[in-house]
PDB file of C-alpha atoms in Angstrom:
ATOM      1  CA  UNK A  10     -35.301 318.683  34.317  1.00  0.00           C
ATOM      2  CA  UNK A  11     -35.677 316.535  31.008  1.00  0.00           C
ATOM      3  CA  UNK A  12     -36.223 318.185  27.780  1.00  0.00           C
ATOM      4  CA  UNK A  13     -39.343 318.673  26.352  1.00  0.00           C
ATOM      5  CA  UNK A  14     -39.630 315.463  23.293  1.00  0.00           C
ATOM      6  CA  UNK A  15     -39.964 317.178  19.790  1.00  0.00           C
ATOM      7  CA  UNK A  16     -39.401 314.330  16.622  1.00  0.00           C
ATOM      8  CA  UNK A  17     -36.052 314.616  15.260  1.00  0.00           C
ATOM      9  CA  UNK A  18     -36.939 315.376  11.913  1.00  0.00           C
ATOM     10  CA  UNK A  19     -40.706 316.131   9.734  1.00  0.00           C
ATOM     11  CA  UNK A  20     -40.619 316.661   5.823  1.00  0.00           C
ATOM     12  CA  UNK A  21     -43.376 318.334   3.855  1.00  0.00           C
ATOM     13  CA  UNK A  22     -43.885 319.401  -0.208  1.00  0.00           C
ATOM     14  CA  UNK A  23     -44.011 322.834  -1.084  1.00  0.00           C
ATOM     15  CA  UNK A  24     -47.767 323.951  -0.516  1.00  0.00           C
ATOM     16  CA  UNK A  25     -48.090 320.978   2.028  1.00  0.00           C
ATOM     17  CA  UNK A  26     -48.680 321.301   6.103  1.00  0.00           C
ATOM     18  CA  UNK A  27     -47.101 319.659   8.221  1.00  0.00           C
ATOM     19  CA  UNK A  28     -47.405 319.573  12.475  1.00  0.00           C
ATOM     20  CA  UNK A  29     -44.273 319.557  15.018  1.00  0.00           C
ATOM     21  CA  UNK A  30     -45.443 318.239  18.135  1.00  0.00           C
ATOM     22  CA  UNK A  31     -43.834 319.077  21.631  1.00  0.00           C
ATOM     23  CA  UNK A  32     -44.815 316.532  24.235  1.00  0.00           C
ATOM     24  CA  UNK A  33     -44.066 317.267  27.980  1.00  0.00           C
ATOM     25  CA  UNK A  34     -45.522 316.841  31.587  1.00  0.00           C
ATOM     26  CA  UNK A  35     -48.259 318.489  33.802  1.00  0.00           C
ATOM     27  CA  UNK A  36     -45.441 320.586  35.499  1.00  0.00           C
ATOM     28  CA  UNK A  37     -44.403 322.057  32.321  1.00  0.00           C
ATOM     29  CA  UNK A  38     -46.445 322.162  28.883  1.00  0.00           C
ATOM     30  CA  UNK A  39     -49.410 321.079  30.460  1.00  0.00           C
ATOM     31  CA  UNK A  40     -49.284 323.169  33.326  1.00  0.00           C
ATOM     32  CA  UNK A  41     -49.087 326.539  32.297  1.00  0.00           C
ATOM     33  CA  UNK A  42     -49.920 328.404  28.677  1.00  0.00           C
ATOM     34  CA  UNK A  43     -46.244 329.472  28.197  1.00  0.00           C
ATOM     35  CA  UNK A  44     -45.095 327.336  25.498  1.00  0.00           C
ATOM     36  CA  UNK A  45     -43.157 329.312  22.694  1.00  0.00           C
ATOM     37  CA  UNK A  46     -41.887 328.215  19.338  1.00  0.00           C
ATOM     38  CA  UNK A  47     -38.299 329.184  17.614  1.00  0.00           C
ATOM     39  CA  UNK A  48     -36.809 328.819  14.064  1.00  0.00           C
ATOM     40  CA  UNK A  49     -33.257 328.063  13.810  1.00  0.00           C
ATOM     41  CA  UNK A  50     -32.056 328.239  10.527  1.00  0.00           C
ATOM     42  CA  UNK A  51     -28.193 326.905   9.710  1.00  0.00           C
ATOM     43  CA  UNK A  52     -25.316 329.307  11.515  1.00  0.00           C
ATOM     44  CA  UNK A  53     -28.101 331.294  12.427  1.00  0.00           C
ATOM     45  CA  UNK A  54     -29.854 332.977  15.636  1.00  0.00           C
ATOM     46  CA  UNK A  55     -33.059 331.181  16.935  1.00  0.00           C
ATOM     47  CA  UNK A  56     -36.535 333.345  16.310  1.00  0.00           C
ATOM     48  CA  UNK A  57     -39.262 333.328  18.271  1.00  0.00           C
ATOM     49  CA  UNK A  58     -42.340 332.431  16.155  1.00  0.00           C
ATOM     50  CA  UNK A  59     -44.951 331.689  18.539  1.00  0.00           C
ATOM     51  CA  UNK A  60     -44.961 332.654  22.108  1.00  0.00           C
ATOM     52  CA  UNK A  61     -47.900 332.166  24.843  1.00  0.00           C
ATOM     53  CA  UNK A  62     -49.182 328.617  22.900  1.00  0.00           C
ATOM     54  CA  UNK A  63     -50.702 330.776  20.097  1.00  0.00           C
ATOM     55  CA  UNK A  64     -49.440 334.029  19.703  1.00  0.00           C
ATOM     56  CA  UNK A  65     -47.533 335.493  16.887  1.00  0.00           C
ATOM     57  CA  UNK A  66     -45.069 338.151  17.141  1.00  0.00           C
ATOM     58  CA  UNK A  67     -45.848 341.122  14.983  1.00  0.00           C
ATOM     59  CA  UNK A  68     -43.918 340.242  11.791  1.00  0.00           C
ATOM     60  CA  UNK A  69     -44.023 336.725  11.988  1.00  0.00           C
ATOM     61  CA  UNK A  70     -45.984 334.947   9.185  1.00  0.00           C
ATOM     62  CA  UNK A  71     -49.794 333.392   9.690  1.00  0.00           C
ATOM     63  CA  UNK A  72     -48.762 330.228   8.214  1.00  0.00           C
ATOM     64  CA  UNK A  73     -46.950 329.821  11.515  1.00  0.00           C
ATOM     65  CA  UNK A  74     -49.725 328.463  14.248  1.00  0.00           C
ATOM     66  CA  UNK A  75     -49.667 327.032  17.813  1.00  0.00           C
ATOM     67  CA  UNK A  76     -52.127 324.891  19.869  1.00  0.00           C
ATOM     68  CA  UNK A  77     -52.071 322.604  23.049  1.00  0.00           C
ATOM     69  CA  UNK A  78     -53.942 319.601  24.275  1.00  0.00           C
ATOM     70  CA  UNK A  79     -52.804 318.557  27.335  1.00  0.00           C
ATOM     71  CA  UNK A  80     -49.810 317.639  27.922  1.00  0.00           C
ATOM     72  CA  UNK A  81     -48.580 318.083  24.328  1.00  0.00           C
ATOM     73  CA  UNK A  82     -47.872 321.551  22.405  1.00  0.00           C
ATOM     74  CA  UNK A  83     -47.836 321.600  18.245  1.00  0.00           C
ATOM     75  CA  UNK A  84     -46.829 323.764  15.929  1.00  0.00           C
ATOM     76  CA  UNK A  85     -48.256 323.985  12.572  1.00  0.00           C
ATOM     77  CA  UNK A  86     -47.080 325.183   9.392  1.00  0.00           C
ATOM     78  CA  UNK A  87     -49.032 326.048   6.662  1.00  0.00           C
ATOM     79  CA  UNK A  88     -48.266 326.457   2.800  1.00  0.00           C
ATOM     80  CA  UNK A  89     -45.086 325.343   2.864  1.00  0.00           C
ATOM     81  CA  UNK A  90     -42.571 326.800   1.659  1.00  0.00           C
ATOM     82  CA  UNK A  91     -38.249 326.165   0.941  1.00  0.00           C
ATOM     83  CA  UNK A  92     -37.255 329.029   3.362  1.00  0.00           C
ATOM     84  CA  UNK A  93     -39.239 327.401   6.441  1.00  0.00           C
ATOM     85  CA  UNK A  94     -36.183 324.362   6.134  1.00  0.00           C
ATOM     86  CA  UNK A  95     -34.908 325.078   9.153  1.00  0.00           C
ATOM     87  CA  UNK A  96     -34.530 323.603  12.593  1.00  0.00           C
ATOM     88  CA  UNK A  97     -37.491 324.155  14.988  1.00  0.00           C
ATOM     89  CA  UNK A  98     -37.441 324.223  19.040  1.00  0.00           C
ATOM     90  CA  UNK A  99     -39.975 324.693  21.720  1.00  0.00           C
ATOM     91  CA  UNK A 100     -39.553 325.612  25.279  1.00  0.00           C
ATOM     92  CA  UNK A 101     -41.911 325.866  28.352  1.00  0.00           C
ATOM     93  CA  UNK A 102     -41.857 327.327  31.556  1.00  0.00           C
ATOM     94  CA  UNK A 103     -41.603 324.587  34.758  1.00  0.00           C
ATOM     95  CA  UNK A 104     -42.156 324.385  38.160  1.00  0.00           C
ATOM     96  CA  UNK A 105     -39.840 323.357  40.594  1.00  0.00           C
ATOM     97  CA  UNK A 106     -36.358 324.935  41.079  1.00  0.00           C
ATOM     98  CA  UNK A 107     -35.813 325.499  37.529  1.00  0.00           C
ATOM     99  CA  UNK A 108     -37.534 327.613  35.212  1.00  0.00           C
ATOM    100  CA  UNK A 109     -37.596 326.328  32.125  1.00  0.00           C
ATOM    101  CA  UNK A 110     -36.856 323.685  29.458  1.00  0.00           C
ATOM    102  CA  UNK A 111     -36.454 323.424  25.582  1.00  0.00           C
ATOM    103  CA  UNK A 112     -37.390 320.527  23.062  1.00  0.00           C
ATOM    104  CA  UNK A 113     -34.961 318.889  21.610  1.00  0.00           C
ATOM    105  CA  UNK A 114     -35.207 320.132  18.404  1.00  0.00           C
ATOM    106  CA  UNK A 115     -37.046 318.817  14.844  1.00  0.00           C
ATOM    107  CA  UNK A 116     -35.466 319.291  11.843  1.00  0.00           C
ATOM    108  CA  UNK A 117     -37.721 320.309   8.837  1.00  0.00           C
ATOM    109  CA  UNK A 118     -36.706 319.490   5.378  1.00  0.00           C
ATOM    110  CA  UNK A 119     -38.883 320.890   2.367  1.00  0.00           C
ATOM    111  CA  UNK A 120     -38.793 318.507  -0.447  1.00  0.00           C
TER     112      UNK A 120
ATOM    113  CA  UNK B  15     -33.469 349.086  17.707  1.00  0.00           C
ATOM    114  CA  UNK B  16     -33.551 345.894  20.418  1.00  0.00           C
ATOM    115  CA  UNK B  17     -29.722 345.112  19.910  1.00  0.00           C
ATOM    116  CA  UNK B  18     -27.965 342.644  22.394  1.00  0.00           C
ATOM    117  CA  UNK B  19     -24.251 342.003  21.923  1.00  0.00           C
ATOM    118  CA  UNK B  20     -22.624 339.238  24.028  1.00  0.00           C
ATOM    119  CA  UNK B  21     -18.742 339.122  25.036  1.00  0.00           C
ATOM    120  CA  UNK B  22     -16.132 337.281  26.835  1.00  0.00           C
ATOM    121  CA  UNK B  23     -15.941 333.646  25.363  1.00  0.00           C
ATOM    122  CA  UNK B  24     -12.844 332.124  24.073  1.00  0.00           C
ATOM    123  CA  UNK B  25     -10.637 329.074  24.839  1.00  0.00           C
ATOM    124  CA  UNK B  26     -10.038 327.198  28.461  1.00  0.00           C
ATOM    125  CA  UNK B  27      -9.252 324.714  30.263  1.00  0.00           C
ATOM    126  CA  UNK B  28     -11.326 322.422  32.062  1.00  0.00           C
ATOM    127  CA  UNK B  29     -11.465 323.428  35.862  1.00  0.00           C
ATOM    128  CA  UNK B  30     -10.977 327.233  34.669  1.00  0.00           C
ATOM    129  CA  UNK B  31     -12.897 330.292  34.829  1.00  0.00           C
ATOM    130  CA  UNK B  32     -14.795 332.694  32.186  1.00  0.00           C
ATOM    131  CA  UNK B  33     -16.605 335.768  32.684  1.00  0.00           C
ATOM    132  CA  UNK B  34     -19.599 336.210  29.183  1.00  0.00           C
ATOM    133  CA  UNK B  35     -20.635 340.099  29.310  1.00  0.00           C
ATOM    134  CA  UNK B  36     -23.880 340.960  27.174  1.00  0.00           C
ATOM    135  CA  UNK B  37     -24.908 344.623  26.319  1.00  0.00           C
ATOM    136  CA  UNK B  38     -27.965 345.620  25.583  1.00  0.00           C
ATOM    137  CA  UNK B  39     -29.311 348.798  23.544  1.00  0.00           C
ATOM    138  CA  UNK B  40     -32.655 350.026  22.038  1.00  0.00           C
ATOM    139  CA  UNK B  41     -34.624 348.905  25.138  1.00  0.00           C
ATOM    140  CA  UNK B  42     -35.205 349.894  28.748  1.00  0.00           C
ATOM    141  CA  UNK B  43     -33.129 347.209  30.136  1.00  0.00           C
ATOM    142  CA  UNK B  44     -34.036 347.662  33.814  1.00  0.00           C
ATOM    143  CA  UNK B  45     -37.686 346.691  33.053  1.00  0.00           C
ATOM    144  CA  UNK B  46     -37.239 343.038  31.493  1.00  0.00           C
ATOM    145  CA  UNK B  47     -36.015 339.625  32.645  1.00  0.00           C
ATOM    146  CA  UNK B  48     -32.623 338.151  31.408  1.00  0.00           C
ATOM    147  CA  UNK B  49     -31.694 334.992  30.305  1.00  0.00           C
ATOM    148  CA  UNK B  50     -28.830 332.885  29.275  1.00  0.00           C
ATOM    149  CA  UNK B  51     -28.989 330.154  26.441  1.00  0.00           C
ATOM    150  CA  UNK B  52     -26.520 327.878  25.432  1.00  0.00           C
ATOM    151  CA  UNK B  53     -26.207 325.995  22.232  1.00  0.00           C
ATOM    152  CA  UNK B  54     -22.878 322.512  21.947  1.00  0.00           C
ATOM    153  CA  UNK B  55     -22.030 322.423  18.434  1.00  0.00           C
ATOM    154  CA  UNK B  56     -24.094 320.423  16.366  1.00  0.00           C
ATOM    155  CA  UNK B  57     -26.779 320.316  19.516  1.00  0.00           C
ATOM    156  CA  UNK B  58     -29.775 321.924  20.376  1.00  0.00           C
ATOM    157  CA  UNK B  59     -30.850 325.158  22.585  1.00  0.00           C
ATOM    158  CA  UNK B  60     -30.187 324.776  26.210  1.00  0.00           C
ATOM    159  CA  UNK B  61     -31.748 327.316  28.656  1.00  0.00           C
ATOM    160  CA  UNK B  62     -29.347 327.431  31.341  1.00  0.00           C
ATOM    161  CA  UNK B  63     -30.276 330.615  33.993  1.00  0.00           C
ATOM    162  CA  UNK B  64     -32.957 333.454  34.425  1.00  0.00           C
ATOM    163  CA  UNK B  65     -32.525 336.999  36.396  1.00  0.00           C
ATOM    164  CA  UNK B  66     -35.713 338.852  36.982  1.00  0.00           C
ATOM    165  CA  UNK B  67     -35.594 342.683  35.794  1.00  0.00           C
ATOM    166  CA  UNK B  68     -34.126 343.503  39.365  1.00  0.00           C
ATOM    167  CA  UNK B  69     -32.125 340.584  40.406  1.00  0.00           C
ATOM    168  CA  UNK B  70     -34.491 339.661  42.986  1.00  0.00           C
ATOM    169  CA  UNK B  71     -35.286 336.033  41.154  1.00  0.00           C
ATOM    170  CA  UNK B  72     -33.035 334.041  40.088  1.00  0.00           C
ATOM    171  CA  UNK B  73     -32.709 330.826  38.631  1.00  0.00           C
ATOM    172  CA  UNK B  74     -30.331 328.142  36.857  1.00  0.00           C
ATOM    173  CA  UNK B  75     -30.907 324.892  35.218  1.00  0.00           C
ATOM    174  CA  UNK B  76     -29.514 321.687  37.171  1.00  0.00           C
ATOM    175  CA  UNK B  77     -26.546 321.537  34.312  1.00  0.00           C
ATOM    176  CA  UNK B  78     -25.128 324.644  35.916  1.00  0.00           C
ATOM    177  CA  UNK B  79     -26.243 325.205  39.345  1.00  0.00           C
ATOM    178  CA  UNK B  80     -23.451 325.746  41.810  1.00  0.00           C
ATOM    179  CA  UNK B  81     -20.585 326.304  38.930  1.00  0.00           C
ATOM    180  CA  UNK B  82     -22.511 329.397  36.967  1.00  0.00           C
ATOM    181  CA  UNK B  83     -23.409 333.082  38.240  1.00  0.00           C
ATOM    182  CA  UNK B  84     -25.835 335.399  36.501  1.00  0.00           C
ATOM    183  CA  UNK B  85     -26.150 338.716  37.352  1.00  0.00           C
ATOM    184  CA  UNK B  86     -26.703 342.385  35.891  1.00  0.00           C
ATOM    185  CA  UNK B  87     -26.004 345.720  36.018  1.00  0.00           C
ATOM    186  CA  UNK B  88     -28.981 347.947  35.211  1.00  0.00           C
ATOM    187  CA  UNK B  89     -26.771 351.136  35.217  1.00  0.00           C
ATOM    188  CA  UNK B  90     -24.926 349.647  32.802  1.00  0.00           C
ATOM    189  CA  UNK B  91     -27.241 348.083  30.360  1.00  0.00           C
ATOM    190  CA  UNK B  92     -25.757 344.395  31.129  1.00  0.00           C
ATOM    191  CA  UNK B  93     -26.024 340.390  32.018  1.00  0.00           C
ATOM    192  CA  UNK B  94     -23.172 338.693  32.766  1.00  0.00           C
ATOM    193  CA  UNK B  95     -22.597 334.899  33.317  1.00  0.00           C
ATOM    194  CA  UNK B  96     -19.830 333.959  35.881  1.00  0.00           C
ATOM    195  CA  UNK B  97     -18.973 329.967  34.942  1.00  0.00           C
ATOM    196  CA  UNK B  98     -16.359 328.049  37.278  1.00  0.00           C
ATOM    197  CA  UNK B  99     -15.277 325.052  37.529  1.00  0.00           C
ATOM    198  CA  UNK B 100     -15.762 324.580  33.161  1.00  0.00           C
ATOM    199  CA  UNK B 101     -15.951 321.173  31.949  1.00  0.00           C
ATOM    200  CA  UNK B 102     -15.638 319.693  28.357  1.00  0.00           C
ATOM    201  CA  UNK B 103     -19.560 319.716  28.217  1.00  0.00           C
ATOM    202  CA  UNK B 104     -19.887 323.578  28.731  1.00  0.00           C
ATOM    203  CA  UNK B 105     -18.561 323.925  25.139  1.00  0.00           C
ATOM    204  CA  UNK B 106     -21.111 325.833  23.501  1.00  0.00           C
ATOM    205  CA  UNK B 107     -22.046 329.467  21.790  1.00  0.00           C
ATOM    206  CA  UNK B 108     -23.616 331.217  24.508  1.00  0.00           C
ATOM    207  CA  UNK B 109     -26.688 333.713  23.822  1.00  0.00           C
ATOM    208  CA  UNK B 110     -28.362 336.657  25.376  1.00  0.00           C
ATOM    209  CA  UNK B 111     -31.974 336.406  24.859  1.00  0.00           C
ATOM    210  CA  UNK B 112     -34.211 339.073  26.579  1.00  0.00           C
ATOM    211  CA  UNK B 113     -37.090 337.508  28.776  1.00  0.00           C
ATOM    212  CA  UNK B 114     -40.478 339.108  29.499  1.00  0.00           C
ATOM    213  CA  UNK B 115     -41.217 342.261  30.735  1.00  0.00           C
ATOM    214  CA  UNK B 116     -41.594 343.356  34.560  1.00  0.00           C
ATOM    215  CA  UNK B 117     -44.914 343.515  34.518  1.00  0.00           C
ATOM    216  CA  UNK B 118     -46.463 340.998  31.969  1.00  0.00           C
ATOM    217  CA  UNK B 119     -46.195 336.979  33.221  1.00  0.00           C
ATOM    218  CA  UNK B 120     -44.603 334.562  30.198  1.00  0.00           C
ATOM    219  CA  UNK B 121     -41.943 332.603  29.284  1.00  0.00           C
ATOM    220  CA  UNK B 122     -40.504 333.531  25.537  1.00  0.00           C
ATOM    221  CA  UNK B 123     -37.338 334.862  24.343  1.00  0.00           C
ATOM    222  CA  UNK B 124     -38.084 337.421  21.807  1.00  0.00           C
ATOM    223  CA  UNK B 125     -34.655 339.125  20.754  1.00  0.00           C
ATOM    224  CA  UNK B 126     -31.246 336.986  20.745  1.00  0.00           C
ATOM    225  CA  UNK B 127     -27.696 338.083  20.559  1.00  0.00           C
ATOM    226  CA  UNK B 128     -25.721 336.856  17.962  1.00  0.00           C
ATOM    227  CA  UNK B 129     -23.700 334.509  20.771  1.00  0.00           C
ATOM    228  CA  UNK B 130     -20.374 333.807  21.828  1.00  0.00           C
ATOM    229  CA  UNK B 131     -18.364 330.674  21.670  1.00  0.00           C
ATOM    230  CA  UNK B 132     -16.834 329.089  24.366  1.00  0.00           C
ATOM    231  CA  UNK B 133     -14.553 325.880  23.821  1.00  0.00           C
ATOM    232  CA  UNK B 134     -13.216 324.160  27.317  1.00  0.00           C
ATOM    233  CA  UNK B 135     -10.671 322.448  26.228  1.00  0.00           C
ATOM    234  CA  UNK B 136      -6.767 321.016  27.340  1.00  0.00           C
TER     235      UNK B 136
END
């Protein structure tokens, strides 16, 4: 199963938005609405942020939003801000034998 | 308190075996899905095998299939990943990352352990 294809890196001013996008195939992203987002920051322990496409977890800021068209997932964060640098991932649920995959990764720098 | 609190990693060599433990607190255990994620140093996350909420699905991703074991003990509140036949690429921190619950349908990992590190290495 190949990874989902995330850009390796996005940069964005404070204030600014910028989009992560999370392309995959019909038997993964665009198959079912179980996409989920995480935030990684250095020596730290990956959060979810989004789950379901477009759901927030309960603490998790509304800056943080998700959408999908097709075959493609993004992630969208609003307003900016120095402590969203961090490294972001998605994953998706897939059929076949396995069960799952993650993105590669896209590492977001705050100017 | 969710609280999951992996085990069991350390140093071997290739062709050996390693047994990761994961203990889980502040949750019914027996009532959510299980899942193993792996993370090489300096790489990105890796999901690497599933077990439903009462072992009855099970799955692994191609990277491990045939050399890795999950399984769990609901008695005991844990997940445990048996890995054989460890190769230089298996070097990675290893986390515990709770699935969904029995009855909802999803694919997320909402609470993470902090991970344990496991080097293969002669």
């Amino acid at each position: 199963q190949s990874a989902l294809t995330q850009p390796a890196s996005v940069s964005g001013s404070p204030g600014q938005s910028i989009t992560i996008s999370c392309t995959g195939t019909s038997s993964d992203v665009g198959g079912y609405d179980y996409v989920s987002w995480y935030q990684q920051h250095p020596g730290k322990v990956p959060k979810l942020i989004i789950y379901d496409v477009s759901n927030r977890p309960s603490g998790v800021s509304n800056r943080f939003s998700g959408s999908k068209s097709g075959n493609t997932a993004s992630l969208t964060i609003s307003g900016l801000q120095a402590e969203d640098e961090a490294d972001y991932y998605c994953s998706a649920h897939t059929s076949g034998t396995t069960l799952g995959v993650f993105g590669g990764g896209t590492k977001l720098t705050v100017l | 308190e969710v609280q999951l609190v992996e085990s069991g990693g350390g140093v071997i060599q290739p062709g050996g075996s390693l047994r990761l433990s994961c203990t889980a607190s502040g949750f019914t255990f027996s009532t959510y899905g299980m899942n193993w994620v792996r993370q090489a140093p300096g790489k990105g996350l890796e999901w690497i095998s599933y077990i439903s909420s009462n072992s009855g699905g099970i799955f692994y991703a191609d990277s491990v299939k045939g050399r890795f074991t999950i399984s769990r003990d609901n008695a005991k509140n844990s997940l445990f990943l048996h890995m054989n036949s460890l190769r230089d690429e298996d070097t990675a921190v290893y986390y515990c990352a709770r699935g969904v619950h029995m009855f909802i349908s999803g694919w997320y990992f909402d609470y993470w352990g902090r991970g344990t590190l496991v080097t293969v290495s002669s």
